[in-house]
PDB file of C-alpha atoms in Angstrom:
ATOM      1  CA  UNK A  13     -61.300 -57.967  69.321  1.00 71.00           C
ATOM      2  CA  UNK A  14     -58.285 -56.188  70.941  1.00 73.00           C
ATOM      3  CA  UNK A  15     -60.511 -55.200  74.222  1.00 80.00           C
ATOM      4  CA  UNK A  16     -61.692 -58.519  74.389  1.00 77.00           C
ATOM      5  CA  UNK A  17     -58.264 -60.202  74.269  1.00 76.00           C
ATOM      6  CA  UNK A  18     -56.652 -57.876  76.502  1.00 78.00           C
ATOM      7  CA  UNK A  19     -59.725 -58.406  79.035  1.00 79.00           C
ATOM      8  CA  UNK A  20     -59.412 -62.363  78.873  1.00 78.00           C
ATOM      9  CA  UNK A  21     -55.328 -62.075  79.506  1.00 80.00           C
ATOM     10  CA  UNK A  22     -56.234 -60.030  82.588  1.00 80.00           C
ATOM     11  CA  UNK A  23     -58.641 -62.052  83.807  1.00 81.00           C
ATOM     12  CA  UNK A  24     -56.600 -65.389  82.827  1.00 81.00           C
ATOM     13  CA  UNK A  25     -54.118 -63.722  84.935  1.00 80.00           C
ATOM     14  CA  UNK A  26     -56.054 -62.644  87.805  1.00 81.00           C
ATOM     15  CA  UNK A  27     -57.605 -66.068  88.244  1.00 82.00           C
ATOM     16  CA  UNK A  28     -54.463 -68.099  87.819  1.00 80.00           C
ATOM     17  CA  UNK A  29     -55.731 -69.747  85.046  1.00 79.00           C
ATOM     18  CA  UNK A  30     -53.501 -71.919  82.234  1.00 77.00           C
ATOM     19  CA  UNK A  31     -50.981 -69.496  81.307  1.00 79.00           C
ATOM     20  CA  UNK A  32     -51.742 -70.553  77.559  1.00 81.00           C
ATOM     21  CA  UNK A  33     -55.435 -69.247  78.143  1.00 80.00           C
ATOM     22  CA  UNK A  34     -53.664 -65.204  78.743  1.00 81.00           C
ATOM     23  CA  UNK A  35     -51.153 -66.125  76.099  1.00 84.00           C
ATOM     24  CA  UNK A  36     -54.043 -66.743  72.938  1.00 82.00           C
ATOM     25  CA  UNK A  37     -55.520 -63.700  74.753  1.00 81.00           C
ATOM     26  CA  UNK A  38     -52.890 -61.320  74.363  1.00 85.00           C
ATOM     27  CA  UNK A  39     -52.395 -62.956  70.694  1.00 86.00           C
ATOM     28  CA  UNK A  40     -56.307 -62.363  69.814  1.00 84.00           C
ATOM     29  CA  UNK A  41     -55.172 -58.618  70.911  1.00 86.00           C
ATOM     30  CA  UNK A  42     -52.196 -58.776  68.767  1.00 87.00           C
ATOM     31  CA  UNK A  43     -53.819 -60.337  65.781  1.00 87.00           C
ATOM     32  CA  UNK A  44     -56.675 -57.197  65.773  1.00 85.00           C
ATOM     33  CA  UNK A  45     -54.068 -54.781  65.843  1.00 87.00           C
ATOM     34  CA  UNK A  46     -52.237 -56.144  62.923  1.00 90.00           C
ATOM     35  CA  UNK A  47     -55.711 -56.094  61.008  1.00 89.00           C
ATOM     36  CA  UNK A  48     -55.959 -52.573  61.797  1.00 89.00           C
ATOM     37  CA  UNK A  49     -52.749 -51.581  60.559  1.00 90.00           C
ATOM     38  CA  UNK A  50     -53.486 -53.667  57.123  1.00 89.00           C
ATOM     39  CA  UNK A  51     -56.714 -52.436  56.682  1.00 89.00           C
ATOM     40  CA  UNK A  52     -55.053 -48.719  57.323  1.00 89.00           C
ATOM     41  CA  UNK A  53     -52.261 -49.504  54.670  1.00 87.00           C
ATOM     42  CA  UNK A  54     -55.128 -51.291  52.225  1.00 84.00           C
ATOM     43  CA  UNK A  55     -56.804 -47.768  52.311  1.00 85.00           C
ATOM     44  CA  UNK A  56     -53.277 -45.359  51.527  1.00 84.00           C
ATOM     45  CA  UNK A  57     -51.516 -48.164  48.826  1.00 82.00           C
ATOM     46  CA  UNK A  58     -54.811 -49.932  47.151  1.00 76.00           C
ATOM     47  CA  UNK A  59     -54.692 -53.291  46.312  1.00 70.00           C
ATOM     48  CA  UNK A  60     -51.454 -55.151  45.096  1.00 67.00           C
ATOM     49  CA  UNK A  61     -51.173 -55.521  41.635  1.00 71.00           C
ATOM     50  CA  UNK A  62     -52.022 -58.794  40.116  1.00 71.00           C
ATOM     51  CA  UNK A  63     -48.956 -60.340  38.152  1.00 68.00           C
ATOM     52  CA  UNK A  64     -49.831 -60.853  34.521  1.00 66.00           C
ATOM     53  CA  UNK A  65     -50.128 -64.235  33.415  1.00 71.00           C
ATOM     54  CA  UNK A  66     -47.850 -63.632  30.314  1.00 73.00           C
ATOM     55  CA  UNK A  67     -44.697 -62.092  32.590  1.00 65.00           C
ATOM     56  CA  UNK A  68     -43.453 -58.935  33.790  1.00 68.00           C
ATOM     57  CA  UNK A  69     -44.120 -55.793  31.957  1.00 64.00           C
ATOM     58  CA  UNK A  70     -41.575 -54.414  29.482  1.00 64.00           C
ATOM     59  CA  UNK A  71     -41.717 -51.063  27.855  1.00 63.00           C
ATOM     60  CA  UNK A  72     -40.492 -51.162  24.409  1.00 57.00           C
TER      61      UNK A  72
END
């Protein structure tokens, strides 16, 4: 996904094309990294704790 949007704002580019057209390219690029990086921090922290349905948690 990142090659491939980096590739399309190159060639957007090198044509001349709409300037919109490299734009969604470079954010196709930008939105793989950023899954990356989640998937990466997913893998180190686990999944977010669900909130329990009667409140917060108190130790008595």
């Amino acid at each position: 996904m990142i090659v491939v949007g980096l590739l399309g704002a190159i060639v957007a580019v090198g044509l001349r094309l709409d300037p919109f057209l490299a734009l969604g390219g470079v954010m196709l690029a930008v939105s793989g990294l950023v899954k990356i990086v989640m998937l990466r921090l997913w893998r180190e922290l686990g999944p977010p704790e669900r909130a329990s349905p009667t409140g917060p948690r108190r130790n008595r």
